[in-house]
PDB file of C-alpha atoms and ligand atoms in Angstrom:
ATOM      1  CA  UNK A   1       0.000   0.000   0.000  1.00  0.00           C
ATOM      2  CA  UNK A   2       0.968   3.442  -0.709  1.00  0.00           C
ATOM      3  CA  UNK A   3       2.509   5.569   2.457  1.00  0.00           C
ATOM      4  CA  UNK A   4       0.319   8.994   3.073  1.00  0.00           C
ATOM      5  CA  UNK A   5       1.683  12.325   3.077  1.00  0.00           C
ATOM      6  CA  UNK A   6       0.273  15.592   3.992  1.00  0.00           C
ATOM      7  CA  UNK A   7       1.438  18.450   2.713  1.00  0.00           C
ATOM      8  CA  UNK A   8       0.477  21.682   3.907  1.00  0.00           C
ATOM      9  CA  UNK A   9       0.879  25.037   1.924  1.00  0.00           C
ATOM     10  CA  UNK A  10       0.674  22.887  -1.701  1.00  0.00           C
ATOM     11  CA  UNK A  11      -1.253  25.118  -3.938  1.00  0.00           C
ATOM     12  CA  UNK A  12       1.761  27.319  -4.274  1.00  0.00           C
ATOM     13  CA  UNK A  13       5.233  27.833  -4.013  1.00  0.00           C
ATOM     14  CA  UNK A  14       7.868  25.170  -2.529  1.00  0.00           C
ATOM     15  CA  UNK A  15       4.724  23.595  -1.193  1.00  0.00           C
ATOM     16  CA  UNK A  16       3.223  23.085  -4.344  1.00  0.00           C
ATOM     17  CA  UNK A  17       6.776  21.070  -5.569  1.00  0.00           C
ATOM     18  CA  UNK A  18       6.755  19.009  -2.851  1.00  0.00           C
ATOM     19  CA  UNK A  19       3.357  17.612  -3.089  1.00  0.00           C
ATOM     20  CA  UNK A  20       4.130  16.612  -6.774  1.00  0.00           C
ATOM     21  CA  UNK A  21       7.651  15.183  -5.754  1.00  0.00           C
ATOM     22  CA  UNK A  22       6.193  13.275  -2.884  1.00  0.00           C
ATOM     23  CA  UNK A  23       3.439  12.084  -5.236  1.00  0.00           C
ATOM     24  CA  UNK A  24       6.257  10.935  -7.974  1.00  0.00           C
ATOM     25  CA  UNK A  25       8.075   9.421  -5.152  1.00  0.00           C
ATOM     26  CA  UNK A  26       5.159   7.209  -4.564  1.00  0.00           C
ATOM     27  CA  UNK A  27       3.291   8.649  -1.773  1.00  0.00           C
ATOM     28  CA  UNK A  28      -1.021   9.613  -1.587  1.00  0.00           C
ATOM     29  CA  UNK A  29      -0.476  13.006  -1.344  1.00  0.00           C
ATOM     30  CA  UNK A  30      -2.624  15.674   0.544  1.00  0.00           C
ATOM     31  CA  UNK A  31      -2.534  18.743  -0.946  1.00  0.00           C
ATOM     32  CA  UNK A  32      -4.068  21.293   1.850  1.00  0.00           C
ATOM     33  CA  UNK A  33      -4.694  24.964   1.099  1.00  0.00           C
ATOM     34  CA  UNK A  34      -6.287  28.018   3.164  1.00  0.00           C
ATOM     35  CA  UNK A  35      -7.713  29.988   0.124  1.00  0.00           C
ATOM     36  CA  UNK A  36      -6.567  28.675  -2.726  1.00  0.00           C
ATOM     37  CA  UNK A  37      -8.589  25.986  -3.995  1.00  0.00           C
ATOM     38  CA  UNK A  38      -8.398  26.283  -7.697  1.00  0.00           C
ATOM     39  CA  UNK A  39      -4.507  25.968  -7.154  1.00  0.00           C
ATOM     40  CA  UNK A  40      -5.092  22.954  -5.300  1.00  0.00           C
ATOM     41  CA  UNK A  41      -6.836  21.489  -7.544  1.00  0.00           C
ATOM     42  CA  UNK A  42      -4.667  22.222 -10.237  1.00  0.00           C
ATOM     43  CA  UNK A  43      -2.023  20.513  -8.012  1.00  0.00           C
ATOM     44  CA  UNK A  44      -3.929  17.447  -7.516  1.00  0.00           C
ATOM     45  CA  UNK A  45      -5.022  17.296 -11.378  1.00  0.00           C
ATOM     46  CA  UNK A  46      -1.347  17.459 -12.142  1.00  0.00           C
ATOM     47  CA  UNK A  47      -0.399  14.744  -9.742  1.00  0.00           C
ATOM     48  CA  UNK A  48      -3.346  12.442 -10.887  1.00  0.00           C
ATOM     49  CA  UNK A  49      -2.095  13.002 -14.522  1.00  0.00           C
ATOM     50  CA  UNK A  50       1.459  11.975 -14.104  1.00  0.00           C
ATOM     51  CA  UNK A  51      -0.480   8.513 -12.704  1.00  0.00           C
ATOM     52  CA  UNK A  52      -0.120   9.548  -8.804  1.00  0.00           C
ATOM     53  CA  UNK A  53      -2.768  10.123  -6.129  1.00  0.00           C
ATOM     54  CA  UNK A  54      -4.012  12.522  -4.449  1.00  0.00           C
ATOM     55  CA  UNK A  55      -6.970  15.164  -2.793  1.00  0.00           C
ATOM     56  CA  UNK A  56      -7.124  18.547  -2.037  1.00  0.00           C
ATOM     57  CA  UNK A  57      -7.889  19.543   1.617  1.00  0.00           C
ATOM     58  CA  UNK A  58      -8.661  23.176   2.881  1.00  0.00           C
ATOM     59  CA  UNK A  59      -7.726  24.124   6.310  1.00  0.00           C
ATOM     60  CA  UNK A  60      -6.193  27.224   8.038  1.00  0.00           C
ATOM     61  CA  UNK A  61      -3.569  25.565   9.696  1.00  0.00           C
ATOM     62  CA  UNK A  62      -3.582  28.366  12.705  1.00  0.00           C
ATOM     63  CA  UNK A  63      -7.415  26.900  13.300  1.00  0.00           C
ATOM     64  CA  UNK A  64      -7.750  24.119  15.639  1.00  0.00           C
ATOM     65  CA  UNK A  65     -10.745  22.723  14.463  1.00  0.00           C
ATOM     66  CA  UNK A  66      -9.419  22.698  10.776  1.00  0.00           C
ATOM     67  CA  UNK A  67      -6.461  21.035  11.717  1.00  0.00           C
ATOM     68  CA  UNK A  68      -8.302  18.527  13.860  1.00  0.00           C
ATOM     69  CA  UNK A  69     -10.460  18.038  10.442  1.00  0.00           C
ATOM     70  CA  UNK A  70      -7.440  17.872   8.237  1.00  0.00           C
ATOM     71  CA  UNK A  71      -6.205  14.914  10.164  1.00  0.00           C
ATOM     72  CA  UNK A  72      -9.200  13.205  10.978  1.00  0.00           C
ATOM     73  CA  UNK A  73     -10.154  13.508   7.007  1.00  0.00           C
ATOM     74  CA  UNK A  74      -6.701  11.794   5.603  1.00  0.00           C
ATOM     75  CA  UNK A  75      -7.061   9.207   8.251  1.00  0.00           C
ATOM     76  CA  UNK A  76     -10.658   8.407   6.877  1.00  0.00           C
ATOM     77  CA  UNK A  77      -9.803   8.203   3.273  1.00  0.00           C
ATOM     78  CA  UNK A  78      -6.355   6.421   3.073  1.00  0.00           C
ATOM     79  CA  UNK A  79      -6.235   4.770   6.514  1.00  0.00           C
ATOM     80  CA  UNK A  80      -3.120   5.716   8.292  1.00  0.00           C
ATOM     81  CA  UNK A  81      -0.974   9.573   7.966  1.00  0.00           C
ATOM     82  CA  UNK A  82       3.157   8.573   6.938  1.00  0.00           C
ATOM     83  CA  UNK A  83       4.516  11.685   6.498  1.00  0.00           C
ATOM     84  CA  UNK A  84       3.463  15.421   7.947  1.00  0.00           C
ATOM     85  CA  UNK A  85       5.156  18.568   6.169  1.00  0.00           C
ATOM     86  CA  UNK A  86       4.308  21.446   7.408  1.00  0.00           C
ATOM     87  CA  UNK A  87       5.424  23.792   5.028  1.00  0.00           C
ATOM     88  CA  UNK A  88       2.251  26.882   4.905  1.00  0.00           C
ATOM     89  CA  UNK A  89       3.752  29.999   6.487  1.00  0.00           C
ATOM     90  CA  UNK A  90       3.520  33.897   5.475  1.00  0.00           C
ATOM     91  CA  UNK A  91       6.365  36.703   5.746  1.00  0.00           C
ATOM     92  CA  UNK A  92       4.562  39.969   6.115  1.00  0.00           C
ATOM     93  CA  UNK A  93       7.698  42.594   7.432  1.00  0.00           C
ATOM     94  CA  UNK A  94       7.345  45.380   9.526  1.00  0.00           C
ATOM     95  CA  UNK A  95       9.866  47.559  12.060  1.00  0.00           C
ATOM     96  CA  UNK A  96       9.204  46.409  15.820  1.00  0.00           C
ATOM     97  CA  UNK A  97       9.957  50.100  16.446  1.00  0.00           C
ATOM     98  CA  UNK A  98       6.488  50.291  14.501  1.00  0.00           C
ATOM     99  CA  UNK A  99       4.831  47.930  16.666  1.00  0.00           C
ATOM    100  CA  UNK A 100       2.614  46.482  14.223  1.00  0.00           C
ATOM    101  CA  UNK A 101       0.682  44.111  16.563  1.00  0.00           C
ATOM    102  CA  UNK A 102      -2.336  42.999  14.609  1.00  0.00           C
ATOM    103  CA  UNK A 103       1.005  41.773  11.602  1.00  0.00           C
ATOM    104  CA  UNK A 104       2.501  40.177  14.644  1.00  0.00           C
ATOM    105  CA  UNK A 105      -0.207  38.413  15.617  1.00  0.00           C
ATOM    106  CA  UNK A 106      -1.304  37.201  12.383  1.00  0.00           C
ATOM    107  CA  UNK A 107       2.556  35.958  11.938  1.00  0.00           C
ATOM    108  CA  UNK A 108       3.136  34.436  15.359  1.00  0.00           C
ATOM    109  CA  UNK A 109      -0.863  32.389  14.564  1.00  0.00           C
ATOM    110  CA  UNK A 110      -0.102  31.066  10.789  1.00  0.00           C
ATOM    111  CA  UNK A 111       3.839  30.296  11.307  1.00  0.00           C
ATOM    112  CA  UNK A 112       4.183  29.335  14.601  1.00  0.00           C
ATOM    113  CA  UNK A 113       0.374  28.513  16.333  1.00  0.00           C
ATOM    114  CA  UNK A 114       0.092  26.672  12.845  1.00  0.00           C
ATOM    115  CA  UNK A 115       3.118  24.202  13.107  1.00  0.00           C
ATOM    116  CA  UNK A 116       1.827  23.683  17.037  1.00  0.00           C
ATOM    117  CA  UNK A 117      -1.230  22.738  15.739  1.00  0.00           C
ATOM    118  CA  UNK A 118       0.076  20.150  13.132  1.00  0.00           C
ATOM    119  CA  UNK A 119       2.987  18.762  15.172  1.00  0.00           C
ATOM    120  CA  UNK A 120       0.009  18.259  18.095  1.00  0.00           C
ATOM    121  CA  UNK A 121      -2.628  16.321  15.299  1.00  0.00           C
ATOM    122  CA  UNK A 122       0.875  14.548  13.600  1.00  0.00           C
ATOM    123  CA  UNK A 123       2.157  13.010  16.892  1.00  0.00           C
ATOM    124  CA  UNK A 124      -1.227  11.405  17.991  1.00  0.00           C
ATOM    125  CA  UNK A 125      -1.903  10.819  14.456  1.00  0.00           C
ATOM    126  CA  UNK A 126       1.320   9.504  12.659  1.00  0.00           C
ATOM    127  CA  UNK A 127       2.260   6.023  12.159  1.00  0.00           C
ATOM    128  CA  UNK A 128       5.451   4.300  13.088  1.00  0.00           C
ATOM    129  CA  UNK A 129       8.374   5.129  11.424  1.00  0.00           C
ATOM    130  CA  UNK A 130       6.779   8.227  10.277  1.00  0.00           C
ATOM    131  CA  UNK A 131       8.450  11.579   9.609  1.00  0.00           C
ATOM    132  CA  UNK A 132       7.452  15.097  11.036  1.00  0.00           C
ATOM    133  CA  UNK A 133       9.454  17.674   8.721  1.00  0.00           C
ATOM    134  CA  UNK A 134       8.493  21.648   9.418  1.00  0.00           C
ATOM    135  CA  UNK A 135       9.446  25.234   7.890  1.00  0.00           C
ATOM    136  CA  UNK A 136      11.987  27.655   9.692  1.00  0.00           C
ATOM    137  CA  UNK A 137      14.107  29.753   7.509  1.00  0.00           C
ATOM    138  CA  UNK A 138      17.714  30.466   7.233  1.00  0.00           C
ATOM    139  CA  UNK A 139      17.169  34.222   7.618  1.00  0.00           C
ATOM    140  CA  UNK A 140      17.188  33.396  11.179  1.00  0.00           C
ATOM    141  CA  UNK A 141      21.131  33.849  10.347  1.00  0.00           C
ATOM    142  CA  UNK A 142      20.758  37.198   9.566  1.00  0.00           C
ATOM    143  CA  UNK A 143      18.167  38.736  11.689  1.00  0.00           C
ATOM    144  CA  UNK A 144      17.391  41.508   8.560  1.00  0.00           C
ATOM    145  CA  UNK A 145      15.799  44.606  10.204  1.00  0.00           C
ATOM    146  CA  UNK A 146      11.778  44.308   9.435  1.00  0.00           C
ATOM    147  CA  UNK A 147      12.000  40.640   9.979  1.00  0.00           C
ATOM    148  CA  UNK A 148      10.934  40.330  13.900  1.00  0.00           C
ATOM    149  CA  UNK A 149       7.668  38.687  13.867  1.00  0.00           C
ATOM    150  CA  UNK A 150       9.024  36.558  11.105  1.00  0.00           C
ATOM    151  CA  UNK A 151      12.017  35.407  12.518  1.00  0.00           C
ATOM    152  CA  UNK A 152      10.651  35.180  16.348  1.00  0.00           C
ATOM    153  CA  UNK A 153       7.648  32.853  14.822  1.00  0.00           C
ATOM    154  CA  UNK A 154      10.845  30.445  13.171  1.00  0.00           C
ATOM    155  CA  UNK A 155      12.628  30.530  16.205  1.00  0.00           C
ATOM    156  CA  UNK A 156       9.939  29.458  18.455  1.00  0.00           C
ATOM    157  CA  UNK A 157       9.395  26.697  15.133  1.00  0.00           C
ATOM    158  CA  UNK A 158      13.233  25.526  15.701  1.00  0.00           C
ATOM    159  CA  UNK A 159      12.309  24.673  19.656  1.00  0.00           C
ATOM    160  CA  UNK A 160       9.391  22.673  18.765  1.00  0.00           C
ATOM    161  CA  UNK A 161      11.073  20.750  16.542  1.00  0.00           C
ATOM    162  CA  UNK A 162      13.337  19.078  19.023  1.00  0.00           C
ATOM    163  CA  UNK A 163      11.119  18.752  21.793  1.00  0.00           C
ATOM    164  CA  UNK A 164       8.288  16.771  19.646  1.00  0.00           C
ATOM    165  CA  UNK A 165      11.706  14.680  18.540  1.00  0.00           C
ATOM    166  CA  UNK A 166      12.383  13.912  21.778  1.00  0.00           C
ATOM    167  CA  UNK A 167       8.760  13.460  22.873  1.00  0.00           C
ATOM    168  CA  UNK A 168       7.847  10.743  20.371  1.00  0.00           C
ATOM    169  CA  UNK A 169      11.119   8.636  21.729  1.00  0.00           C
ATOM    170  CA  UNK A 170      10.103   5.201  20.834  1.00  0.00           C
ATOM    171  CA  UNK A 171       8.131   5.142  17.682  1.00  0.00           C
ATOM    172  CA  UNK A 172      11.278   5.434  15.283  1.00  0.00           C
ATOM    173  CA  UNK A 173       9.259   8.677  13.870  1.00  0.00           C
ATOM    174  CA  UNK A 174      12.047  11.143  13.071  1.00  0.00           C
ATOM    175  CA  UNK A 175      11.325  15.060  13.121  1.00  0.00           C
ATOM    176  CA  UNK A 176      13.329  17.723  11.427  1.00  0.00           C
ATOM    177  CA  UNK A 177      13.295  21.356  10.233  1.00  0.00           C
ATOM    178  CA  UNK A 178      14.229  22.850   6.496  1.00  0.00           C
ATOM    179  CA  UNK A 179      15.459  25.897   6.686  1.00  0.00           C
ATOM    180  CA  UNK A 180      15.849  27.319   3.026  1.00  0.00           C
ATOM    181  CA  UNK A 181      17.493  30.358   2.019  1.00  0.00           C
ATOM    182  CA  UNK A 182      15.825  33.302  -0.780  1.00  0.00           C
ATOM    183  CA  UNK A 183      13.712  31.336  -2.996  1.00  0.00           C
ATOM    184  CA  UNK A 184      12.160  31.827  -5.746  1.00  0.00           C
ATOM    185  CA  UNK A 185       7.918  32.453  -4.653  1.00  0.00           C
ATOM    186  CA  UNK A 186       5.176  34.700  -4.086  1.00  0.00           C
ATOM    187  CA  UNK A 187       6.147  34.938  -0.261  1.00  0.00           C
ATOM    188  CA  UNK A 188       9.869  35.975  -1.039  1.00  0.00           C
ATOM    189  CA  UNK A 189       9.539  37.838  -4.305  1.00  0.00           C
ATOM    190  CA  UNK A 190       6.271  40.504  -3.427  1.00  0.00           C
ATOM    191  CA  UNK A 191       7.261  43.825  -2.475  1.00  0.00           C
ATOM    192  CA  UNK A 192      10.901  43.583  -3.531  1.00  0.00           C
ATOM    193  CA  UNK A 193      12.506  45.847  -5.689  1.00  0.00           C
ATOM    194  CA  UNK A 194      15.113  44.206  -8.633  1.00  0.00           C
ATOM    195  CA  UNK A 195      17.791  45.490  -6.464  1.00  0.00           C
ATOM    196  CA  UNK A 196      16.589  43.743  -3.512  1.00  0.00           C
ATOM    197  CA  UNK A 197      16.402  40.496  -5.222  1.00  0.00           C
ATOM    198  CA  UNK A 198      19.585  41.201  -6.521  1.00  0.00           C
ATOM    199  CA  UNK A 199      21.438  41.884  -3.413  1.00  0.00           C
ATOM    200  CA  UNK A 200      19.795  38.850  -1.535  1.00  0.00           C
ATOM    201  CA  UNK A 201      20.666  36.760  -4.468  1.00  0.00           C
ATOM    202  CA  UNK A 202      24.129  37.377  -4.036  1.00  0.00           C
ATOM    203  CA  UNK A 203      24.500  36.420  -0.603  1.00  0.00           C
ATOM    204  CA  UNK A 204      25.079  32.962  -1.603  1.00  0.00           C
ATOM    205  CA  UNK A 205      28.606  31.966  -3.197  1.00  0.00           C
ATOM    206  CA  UNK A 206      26.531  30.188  -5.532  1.00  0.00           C
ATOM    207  CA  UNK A 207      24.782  33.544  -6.636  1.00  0.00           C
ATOM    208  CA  UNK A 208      21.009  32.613  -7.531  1.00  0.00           C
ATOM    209  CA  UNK A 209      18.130  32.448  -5.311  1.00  0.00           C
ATOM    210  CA  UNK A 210      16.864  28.747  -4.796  1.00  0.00           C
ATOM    211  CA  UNK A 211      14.059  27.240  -6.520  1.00  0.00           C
ATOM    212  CA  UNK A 212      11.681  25.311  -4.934  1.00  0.00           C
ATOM    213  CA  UNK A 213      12.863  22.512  -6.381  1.00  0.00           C
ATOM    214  CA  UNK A 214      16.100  22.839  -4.111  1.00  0.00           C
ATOM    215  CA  UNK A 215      13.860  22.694  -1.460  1.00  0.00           C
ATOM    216  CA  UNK A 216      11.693  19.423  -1.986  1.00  0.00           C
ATOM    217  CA  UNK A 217      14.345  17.316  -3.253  1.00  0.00           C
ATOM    218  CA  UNK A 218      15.935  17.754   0.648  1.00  0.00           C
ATOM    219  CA  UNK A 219      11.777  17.138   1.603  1.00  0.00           C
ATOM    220  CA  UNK A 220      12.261  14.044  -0.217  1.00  0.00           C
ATOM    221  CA  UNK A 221      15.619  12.836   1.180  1.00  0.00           C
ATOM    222  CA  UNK A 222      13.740  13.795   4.841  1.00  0.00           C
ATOM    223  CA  UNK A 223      10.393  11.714   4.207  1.00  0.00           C
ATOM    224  CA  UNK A 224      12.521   9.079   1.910  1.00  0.00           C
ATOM    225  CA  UNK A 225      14.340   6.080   3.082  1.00  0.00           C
ATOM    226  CA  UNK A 226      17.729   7.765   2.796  1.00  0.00           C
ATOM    227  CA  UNK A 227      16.279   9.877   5.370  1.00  0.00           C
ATOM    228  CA  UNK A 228      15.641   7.947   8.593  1.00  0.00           C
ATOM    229  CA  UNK A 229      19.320   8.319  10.390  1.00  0.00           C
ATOM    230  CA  UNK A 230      18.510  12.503  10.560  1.00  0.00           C
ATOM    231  CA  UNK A 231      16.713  13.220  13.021  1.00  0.00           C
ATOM    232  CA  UNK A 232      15.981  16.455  15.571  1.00  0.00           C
ATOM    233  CA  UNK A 233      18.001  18.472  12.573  1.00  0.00           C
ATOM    234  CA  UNK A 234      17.074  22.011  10.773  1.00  0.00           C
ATOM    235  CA  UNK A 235      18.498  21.737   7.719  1.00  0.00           C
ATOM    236  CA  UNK A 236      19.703  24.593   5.518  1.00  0.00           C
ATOM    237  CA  UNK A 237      18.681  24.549   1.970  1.00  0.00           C
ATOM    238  CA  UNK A 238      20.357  27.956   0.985  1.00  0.00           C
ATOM    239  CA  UNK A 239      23.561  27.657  -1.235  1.00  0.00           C
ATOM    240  CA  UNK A 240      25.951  28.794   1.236  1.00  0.00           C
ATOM    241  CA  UNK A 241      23.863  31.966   2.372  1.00  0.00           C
ATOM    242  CA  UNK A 242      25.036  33.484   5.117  1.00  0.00           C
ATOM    243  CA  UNK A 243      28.695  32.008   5.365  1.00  0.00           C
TER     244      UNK A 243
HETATM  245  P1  NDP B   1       4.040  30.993  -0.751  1.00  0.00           P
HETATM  246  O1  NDP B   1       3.499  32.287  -0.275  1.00  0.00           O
HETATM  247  O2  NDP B   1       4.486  30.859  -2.158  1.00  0.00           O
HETATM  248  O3  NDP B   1       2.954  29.827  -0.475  1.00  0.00           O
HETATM  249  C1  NDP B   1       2.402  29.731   0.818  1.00  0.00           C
HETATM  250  C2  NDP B   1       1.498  28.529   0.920  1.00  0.00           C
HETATM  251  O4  NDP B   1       1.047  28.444   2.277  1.00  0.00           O
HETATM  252  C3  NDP B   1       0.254  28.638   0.045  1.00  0.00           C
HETATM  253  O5  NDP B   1      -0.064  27.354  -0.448  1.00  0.00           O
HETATM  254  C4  NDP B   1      -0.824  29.109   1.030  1.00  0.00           C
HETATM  255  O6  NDP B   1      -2.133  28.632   0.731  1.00  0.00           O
HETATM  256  C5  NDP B   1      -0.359  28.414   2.296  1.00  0.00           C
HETATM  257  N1  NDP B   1      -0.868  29.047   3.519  1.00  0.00           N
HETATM  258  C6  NDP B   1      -0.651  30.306   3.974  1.00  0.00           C
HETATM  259  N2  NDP B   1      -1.308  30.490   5.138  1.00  0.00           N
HETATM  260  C7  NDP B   1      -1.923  29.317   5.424  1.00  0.00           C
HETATM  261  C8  NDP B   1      -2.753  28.875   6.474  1.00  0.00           C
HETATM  262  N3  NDP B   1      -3.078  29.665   7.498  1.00  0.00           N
HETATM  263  N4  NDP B   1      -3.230  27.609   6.435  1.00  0.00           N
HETATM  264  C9  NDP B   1      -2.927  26.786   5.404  1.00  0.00           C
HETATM  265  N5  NDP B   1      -2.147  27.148   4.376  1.00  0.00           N
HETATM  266  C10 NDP B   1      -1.667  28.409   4.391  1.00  0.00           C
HETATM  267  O7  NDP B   1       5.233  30.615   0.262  1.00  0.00           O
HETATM  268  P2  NDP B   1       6.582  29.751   0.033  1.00  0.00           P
HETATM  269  O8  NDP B   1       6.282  28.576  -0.795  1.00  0.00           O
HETATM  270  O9  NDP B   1       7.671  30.657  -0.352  1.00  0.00           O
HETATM  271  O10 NDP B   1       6.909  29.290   1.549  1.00  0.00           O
HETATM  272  C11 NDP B   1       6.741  27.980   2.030  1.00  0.00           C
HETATM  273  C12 NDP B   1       7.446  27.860   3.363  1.00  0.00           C
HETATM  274  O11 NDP B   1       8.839  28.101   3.201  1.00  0.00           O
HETATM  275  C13 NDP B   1       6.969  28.867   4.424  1.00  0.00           C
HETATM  276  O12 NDP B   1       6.899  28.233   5.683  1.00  0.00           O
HETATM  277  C14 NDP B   1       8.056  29.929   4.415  1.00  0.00           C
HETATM  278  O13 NDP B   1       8.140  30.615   5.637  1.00  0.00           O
HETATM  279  C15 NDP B   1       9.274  29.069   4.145  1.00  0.00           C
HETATM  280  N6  NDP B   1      10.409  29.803   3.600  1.00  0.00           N
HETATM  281  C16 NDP B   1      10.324  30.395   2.359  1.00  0.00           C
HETATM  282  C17 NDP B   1      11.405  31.104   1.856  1.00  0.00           C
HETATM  283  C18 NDP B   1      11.357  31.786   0.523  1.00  0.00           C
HETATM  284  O14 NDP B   1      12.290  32.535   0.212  1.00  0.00           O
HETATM  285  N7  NDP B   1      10.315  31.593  -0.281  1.00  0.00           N
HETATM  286  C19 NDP B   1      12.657  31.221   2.626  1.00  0.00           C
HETATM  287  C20 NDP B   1      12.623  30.564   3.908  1.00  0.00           C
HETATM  288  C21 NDP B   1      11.540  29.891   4.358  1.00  0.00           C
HETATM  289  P3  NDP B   1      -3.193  29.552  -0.123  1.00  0.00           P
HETATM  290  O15 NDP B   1      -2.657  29.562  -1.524  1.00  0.00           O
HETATM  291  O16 NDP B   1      -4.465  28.791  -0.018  1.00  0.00           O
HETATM  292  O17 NDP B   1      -3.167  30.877   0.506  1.00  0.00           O
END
């Protein structure tokens, strides 16, 4: 039988790739959205073509309920949950000196209330030998001005990370973090000028912002049976940024 993966965040961006990646690697994928449902579908169409399976899901992953739903839903259709990627997040920037509360708020609920909320559903829900893998970002590295909620919302992501590792001692279910560097979607590329692009491209020796691609073939080697050694790890996908 097929292993189950749920994506969340796969009607666009690095989210999107890795639902079709985890789909070519074999797995039923779950492609859940907040808004986007068109996209998703469009995902799942694309997956289904290629001869894979999957089903779109909506839930706002900083709802409880929704999450609770999202969970309960894949276990009803496919019968047990392999792999959980929580990969939906949103960079909205702001001074702190502006003290933007309602951006921090919204920030602090979708990046880092979210990935509570999925880790809590994936550890009762998961199956053993299952892998947890979740979203920081290696701009924690540079701690940009603007960035605060952003960055304090990935930090608190990091620390949950290796408690649920140590937490689900026992059930060979490894959990790890992906931290990629400027890539190449919506959430990185809207408001920034050429020259902004430019000058965060060039922060890596390697002198190109990532693709998304970059980012789900490491999703792959995570939920993959290369994979199962690394464990409690945040991972930098980001061609040398910050070095
Ligand atoms: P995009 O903005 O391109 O896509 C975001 C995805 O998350 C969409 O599918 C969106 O769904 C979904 N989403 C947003 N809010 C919610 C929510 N509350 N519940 C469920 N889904 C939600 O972002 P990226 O692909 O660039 O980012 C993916 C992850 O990678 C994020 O965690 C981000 O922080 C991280 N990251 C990205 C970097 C980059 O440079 N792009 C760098 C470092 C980290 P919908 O379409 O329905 O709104």
């Amino acid at each position: 039988m097929a292993k189950i993966a749920i994506v969340t965040g796969a009607s666009r961006g690095i989210g999107r790739v890795i639902a079709k990646r985890l789909a070519k690697d074999g797995f039923s994928v779950v492609v859940n959205y907040a808004g986007s449902e068109s996209k998703a579908q469009e995902v799942v169409s694309e997956i289904v073509a290629e001869g894979g399976t999957a089903v779109a899901l909506q839930a706002d992953i900083s709802k409880p309920e929704d999450v609770q739903n999202l969970f309960a839903a894949t276990k009803k259709q496919y019968g047990q949950i392999d792999v959980v990627v929580n990969n939906a997040g949103i960079m909205e920037l702001s001074p702190i000196a502006k003290g933007d509360l309602e951006l921090f708020d919204k920030t602090i609920q979708t990046n880092l209330r979210g990935t509570f909320l999925v880790f809590s559903q994936a550890a009762q829900y998961i199956a053993e030998g299952g892998r947890i893998i979740a979203f920081s970002s290696s701009v924690l590295l540079k701690s940009f001005p603007t960035y605060g909620a952003y960055i304090a919302a990935k930090a608190g992501v990091e620390g949950l990370i290796h408690v649920l590792a140590n937490e689900l001692a026992g059930r060979n279910i490894t959990v790890n973090g992906v931290a990629p560097g400027p890539t190449g979607t919506e959430l990185f590329l809207n408001g920034k000028s050429e020259e902004d692009i430019a000058r965060l491209r060039n922060l890596s020796p390697l002198q190109r912002l990532g693709e998304p691609q970059d980012i789900s073939n490491v999703v792959s080697f995570l939920a993959g049976p290369d994979g199962g050694w690394v464990n409690s790890q945040i991972l930098k996908v980001n061609g040398g940024f910050a070095y």
